[in-house]
Coordinates of C-alpha atoms and ligand atoms in Angstrom, one line a residue:
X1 CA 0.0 0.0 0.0
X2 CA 1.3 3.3 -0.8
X3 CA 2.1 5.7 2.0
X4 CA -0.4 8.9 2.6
X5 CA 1.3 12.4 3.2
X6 CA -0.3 15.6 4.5
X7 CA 1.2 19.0 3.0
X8 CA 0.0 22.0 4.7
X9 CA 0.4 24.5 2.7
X10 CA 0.4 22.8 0.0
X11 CA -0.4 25.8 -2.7
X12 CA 3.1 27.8 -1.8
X13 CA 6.2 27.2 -3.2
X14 CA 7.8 24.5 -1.5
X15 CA 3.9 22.7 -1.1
X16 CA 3.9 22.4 -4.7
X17 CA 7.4 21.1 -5.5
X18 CA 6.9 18.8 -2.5
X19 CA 3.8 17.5 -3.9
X20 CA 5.3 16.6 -6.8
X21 CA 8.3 15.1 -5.2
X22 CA 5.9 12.6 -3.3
X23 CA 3.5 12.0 -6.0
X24 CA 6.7 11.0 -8.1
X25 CA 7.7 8.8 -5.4
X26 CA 4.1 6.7 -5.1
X27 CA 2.8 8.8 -2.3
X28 CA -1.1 9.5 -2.0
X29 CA -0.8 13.1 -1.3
X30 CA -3.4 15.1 0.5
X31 CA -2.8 19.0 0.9
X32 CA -4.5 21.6 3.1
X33 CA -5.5 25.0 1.6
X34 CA -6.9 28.1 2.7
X35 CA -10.5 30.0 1.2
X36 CA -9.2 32.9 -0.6
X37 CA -11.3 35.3 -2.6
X38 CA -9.5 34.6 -5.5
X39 CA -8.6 31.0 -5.3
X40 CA -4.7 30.0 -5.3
X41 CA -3.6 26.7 -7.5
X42 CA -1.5 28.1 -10.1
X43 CA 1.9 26.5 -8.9
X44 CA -0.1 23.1 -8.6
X45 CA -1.7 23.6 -12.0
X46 CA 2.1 25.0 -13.3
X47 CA 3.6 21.5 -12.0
X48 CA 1.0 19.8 -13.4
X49 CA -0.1 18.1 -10.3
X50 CA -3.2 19.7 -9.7
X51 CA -5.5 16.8 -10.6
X52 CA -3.1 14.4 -9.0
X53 CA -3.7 15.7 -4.8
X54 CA -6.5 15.9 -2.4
X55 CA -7.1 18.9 -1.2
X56 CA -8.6 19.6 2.0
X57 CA -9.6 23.2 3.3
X58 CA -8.1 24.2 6.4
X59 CA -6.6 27.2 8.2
X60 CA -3.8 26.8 10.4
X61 CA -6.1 30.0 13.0
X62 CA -8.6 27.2 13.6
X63 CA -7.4 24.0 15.5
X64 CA -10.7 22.2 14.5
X65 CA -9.9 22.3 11.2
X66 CA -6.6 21.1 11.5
X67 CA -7.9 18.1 13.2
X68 CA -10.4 17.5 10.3
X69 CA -7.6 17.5 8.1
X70 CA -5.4 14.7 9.6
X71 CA -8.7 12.7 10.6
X72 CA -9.4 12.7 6.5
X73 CA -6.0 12.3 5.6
X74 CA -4.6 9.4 8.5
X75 CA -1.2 10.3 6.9
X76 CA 1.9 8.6 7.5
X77 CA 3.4 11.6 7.2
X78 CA 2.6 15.4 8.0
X79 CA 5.2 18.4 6.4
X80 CA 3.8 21.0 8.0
X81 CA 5.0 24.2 5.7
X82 CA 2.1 26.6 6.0
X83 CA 2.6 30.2 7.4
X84 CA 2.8 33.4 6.9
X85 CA 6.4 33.4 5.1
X86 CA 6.7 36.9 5.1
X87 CA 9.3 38.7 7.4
X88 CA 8.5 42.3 5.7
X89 CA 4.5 41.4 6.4
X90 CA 5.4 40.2 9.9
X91 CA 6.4 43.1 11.3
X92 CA 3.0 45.2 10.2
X93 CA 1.2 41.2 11.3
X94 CA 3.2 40.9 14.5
X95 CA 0.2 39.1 16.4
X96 CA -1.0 37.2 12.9
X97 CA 2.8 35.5 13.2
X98 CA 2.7 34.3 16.5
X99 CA -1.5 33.1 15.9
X100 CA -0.7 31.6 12.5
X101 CA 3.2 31.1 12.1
X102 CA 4.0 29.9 15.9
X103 CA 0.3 28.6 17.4
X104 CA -0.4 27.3 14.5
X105 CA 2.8 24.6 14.9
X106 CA 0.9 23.9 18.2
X107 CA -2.4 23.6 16.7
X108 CA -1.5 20.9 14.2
X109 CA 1.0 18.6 16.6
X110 CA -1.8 18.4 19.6
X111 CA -3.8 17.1 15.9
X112 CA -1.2 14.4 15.3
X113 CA -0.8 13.6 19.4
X114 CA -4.5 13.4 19.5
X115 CA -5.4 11.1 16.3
X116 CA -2.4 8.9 16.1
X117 CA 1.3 9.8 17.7
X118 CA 3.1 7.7 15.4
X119 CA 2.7 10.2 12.6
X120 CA 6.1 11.2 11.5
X121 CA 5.9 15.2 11.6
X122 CA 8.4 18.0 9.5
X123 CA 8.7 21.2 10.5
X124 CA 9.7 24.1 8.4
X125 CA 11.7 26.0 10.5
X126 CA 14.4 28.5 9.3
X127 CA 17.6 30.4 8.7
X128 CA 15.5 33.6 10.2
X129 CA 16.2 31.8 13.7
X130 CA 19.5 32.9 13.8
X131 CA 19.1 36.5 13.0
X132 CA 22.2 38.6 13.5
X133 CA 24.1 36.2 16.4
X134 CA 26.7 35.0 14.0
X135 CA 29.3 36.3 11.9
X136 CA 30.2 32.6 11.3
X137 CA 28.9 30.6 8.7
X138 CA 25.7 28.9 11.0
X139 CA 25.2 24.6 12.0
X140 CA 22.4 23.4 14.2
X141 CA 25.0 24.7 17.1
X142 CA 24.9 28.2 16.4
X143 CA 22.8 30.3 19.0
X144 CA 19.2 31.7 18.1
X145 CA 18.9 35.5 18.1
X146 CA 15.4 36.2 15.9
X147 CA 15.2 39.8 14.6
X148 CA 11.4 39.8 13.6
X149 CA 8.1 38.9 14.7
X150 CA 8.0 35.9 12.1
X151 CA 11.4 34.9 13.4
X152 CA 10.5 34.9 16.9
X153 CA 7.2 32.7 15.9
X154 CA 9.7 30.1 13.8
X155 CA 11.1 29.9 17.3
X156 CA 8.3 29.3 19.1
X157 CA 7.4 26.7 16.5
X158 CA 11.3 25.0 16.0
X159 CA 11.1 24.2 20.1
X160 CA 7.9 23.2 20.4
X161 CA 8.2 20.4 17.7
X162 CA 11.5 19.4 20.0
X163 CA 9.2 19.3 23.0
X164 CA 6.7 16.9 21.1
X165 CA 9.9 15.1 20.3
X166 CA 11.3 14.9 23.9
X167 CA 8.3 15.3 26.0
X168 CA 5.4 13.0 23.8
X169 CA 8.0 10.7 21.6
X170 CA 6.4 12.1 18.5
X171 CA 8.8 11.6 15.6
X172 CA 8.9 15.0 15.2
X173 CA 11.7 17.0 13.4
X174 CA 12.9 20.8 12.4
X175 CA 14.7 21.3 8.8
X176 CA 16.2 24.8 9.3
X177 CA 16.3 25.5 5.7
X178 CA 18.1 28.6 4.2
X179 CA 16.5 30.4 1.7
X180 CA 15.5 28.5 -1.3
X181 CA 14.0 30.2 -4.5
X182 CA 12.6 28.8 -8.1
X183 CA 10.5 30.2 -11.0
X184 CA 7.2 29.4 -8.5
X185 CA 8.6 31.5 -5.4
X186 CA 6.2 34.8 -4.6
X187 CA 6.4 38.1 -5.8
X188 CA 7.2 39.7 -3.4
X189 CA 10.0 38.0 -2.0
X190 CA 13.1 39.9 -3.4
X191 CA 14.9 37.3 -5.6
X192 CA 11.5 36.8 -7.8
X193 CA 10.8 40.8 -7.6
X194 CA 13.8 40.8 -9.9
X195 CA 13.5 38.9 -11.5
X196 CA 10.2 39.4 -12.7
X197 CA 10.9 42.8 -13.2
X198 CA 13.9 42.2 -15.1
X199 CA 12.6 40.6 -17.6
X200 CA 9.7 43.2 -17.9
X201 CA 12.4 45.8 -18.1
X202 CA 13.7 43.4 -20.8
X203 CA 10.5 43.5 -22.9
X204 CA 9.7 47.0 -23.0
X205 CA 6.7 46.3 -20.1
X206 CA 8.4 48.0 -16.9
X207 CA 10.9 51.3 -16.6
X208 CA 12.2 50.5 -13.1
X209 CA 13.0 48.8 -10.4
X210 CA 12.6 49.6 -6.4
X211 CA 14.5 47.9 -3.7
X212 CA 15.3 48.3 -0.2
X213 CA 18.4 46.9 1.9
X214 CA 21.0 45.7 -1.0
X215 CA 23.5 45.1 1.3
X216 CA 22.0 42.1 3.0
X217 CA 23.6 38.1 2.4
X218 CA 21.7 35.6 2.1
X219 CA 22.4 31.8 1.1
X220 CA 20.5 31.1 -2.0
X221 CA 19.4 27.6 -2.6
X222 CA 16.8 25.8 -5.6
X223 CA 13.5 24.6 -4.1
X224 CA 13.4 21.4 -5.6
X225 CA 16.4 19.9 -4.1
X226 CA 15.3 21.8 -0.7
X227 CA 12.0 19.8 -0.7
X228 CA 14.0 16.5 -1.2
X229 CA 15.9 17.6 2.1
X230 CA 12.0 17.5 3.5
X231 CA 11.4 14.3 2.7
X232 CA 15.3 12.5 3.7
X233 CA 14.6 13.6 7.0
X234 CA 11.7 12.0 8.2
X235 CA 13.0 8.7 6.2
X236 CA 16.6 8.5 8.8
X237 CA 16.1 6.0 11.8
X238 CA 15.9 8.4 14.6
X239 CA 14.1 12.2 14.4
X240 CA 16.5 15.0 14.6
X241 CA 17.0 18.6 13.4
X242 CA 18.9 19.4 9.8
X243 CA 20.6 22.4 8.4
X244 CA 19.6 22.5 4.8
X245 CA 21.9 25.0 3.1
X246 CA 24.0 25.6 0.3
X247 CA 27.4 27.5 2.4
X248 CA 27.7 30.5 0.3
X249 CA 26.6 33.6 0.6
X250 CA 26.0 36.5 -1.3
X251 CA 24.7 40.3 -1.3
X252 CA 21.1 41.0 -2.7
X253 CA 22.9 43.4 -5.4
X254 CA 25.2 40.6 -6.5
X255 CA 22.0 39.0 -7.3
X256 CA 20.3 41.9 -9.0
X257 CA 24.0 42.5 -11.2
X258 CA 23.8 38.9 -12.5
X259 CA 20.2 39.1 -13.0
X260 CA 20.4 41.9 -14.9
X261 CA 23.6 40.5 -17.0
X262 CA 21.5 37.7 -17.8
X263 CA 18.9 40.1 -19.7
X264 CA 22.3 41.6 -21.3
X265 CA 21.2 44.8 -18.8
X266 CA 23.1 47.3 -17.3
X267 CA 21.4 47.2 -13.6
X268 CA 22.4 50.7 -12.2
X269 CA 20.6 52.3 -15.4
X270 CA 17.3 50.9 -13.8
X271 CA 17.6 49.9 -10.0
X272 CA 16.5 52.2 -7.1
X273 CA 16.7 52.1 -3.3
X274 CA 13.3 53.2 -1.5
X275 CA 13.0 53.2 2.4
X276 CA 9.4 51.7 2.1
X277 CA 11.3 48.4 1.5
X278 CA 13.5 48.5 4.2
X279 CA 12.3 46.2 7.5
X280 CA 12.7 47.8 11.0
X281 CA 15.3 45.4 11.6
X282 CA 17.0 43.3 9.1
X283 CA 19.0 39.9 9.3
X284 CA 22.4 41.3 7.7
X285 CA 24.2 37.5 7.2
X286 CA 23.6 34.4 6.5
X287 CA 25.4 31.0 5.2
X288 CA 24.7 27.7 6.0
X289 CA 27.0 25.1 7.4
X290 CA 25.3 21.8 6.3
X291 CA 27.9 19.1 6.6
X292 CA 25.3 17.4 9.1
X293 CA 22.2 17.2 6.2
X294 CA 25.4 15.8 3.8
X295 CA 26.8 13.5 6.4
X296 CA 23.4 12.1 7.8
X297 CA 21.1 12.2 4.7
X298 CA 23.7 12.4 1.7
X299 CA 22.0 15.7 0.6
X300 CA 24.1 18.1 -1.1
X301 CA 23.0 21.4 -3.3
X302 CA 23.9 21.0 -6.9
X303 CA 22.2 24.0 -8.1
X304 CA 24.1 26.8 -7.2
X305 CA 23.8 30.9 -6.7
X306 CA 24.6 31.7 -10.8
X307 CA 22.4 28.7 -12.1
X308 CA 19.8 29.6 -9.8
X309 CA 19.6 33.5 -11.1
X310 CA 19.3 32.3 -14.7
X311 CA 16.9 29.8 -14.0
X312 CA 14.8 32.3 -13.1
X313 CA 15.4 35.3 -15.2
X314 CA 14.9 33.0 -17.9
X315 CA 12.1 31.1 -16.9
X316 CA 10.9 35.1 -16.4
X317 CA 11.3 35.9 -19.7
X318 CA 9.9 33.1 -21.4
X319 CA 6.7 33.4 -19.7
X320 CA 6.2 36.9 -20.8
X321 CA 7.5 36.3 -24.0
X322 CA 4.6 33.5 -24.5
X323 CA 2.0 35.7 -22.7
X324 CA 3.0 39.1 -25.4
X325 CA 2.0 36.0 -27.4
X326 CA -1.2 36.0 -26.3
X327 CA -0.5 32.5 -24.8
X328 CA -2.2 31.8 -21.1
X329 CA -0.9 29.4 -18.6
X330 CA -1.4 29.3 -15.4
X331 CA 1.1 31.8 -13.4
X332 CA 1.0 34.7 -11.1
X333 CA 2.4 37.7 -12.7
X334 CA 0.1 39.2 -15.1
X335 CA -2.3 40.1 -12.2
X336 CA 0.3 41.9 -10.4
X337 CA 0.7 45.5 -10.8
X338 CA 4.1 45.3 -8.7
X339 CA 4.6 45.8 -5.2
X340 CA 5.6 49.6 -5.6
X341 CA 3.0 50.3 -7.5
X342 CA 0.9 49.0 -4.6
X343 CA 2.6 50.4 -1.9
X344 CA 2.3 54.0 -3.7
X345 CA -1.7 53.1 -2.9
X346 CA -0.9 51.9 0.5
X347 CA -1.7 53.9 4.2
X348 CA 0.6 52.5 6.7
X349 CA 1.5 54.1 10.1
X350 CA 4.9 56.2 10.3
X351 CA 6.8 53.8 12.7
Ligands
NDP401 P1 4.8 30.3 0.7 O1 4.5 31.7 1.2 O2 5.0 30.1 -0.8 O3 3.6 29.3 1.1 C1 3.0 29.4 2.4 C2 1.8 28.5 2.4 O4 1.2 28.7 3.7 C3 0.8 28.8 1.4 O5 0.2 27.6 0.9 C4 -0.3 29.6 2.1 O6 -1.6 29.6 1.6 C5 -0.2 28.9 3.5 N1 -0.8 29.7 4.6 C6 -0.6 30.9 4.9 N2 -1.3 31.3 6.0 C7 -2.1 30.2 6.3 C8 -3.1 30.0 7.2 N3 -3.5 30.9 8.1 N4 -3.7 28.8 7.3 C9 -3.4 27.8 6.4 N5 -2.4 28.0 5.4 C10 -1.8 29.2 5.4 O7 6.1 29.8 1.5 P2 7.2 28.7 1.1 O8 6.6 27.6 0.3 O9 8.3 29.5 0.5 O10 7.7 28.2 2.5 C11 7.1 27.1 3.1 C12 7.4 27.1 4.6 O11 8.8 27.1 4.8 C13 6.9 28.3 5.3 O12 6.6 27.9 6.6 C14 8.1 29.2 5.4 O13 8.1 30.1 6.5 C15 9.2 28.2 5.6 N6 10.5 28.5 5.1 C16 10.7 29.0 3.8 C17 11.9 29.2 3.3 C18 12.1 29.7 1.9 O14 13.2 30.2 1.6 N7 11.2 29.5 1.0 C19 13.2 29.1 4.1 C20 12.9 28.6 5.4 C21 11.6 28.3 5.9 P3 -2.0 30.6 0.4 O15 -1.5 30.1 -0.9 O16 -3.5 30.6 0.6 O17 -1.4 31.9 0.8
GDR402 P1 13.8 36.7 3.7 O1 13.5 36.9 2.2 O2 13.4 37.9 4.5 O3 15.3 36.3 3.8 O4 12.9 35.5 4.1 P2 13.2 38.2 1.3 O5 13.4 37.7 -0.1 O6 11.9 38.8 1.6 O7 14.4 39.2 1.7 C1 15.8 38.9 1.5 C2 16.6 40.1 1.8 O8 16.4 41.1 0.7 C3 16.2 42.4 1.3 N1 15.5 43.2 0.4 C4 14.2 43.1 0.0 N2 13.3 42.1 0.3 C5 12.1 42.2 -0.3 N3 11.2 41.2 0.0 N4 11.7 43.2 -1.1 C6 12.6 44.2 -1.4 O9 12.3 45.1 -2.2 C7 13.9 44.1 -0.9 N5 15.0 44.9 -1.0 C8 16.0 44.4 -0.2 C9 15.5 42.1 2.6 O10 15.5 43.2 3.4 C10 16.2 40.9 3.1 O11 17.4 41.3 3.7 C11 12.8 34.3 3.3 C12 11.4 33.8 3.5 O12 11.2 32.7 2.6 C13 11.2 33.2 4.9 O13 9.9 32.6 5.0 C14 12.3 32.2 5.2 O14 12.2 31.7 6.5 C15 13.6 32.9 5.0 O15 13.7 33.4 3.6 C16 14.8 31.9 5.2

């Protein structure tokens, strides 16, 4: 009999790619998602997997919904992914991230203790945990020091899935995954705002291009081989906590110069810095020491930080290329009219 997996989450980036993963290994997949005005499937329907899961609706805010969802599902397997992945959004959401981003890790394991404890349960915790404590490259050793509201709730969330472990035997692990991009990450998360807006700069559609803190490192990693790192880990004899990285690290402009060089553009001629995109505190470093992941689960990164920006700008480009075609697929972009545009609409309180 195949085994049953429960993604929550399962219309975000790493839910779809993680979907597929599972479906590709013989898993029956089930996938919780949220009611949205505008419904929110494209990255299933852009994989192709759409048809393929079960999709059950649940919001991470009520518990009995949750519990619904792992009554229907009596999964092997729980990846518990959803949130709200947003450190910018967090700090204007600070109570939302510790209802939805930290309780919500609660919500979901009293769920699995209830129905059936021997559920194996994943975590998606995250570099954010170590905020600015290290000027060393950072292993499950290295000392938290969160600098945002969604940090603090992926700490409230990375120790209580240890306390499940420890205190109620669950089989219950963290992956503290780095940042990890694709062609399906969000808009508004600064390696896609790129390059999304590098290839409209590209095509005659956009003029510009707003940014805040350029100055900030971050280790940038491919999503699909991140999800794999998912999946290794709740597969190793014993649970336990992985670092899922790819050790280098590089500024946000070093992204936005190759991005740009991709497009055969010259990026000062079009990128400005705005204060409306800088955070009231920002994580200035990070870069992943992952020898554990490699020396536990044999899990490397092969794609790495210049493969990674073309795979994108390209996979950018193409997809506006087809849609000045008047082809339509599903995908997020056309619907956007770009964050600054938004944020010119936008009241917000001075802080
Ligand atoms: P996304 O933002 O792409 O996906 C988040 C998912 O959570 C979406 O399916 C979203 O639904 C769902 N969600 C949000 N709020 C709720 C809620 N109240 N109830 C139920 N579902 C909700 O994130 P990623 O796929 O990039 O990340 C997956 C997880 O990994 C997140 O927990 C993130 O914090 C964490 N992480 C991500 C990293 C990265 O670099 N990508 C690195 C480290 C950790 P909807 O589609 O309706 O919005
Ligand atoms: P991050 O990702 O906060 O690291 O969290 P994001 O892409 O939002 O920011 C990375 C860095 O870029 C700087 N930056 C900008 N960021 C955005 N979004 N928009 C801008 O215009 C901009 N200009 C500069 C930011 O200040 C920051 O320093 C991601 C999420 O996926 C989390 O859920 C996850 O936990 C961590 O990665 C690991």
């Amino acid at each position: 009999m195949s085994k049953k997996a429960l993604i929550t989450g399962i219309t975000g980036q790493d839910g779809a790619y993680l979907a597929q993963f599972l479906l590709d290994k013989g898993y029956e997949v089930y996938g919780t998602y949220r009611r949205l005005s505008t419904p929110n499937f494209w990255r299933l329907q852009y994989l192709g997997v759409f048809e393929e899961v079960n999709l059950i609706p649940a919001d991470l805010l009520d518990a009995s919904s949750m519990l619904e969802a792992i009554k229907i599902s009596q999964p092997d397997e729980v990846y518990h992914l959803a949130a709200q992945s947003f450190v910018g959004a967090s700090f204007e959401q600070p109570v939302g991230a510790g209802e939805i981003t930290g309780l919500g890790v609660t919500r979901i394991l009293e769920a699995v203790r209830e129905i059936n404890p021997n559920i194996k349960f994943y975590q998606a915790s995250s570099s954010e945990l170590y905020g600015n404590g290290s000027l060393e490259p950072q292993s499950e050793a290295t000392p938290f020091c969160p600098a945002s509201p969604y940090a603090a709730a992926k700490l409230y969330g990375y120790w209580t899935t240890k306390i499940y472990r420890e205190g109620y035997g669950i089989f219950a692990c963290n992956g503290i995954l780095f940042n990890h991009e694709s062609p399906l990450r969000g808009l508004e998360f600064v390696t896609r705002k790129i390059t999304n807006a590098v290839a409209k700069i590209a095509l005659g559609l956009e003029k510009e291009l707003k940014l805040g803190n350029l100055e900030a490192k971050r280790d940038w990693g491919y999503a699909p081989e991140y999800v794999e790192s998912m999946w290794l880990i709740l597969q190793q004899e014993e649970p336990d906590d992985y670092v899922i990285a790819t050790n280098e690290t590089h500024t946000v402009q070093e992204f936005i110069e190759k991005a740009f060089a991709v497009a055969d553009l010259e990026w000062k001629n079009y990128v400005s810095v705005n204060e409306k995109f800088f955070r009231p505190l920002d994580v200035h470093y990070l870069q992943g020491d992952f020898s554990k992941a490699n020396k536990m689960l044999c899990w490397e990164p092969k794609v790495k930080f210049d493969t990674l920006v073309e795979i994108m700008v390209k996979e950018d480009l193409q997809r506006w290329q087809k849609w000045l075609k008047g082809e339509r697929f599903p995908w997020d972009a056309p619907n956007y009219p770009s964050e600054n545009k938004i944020l010119s609409r936008m009241w917000r309180l001075e802080r």
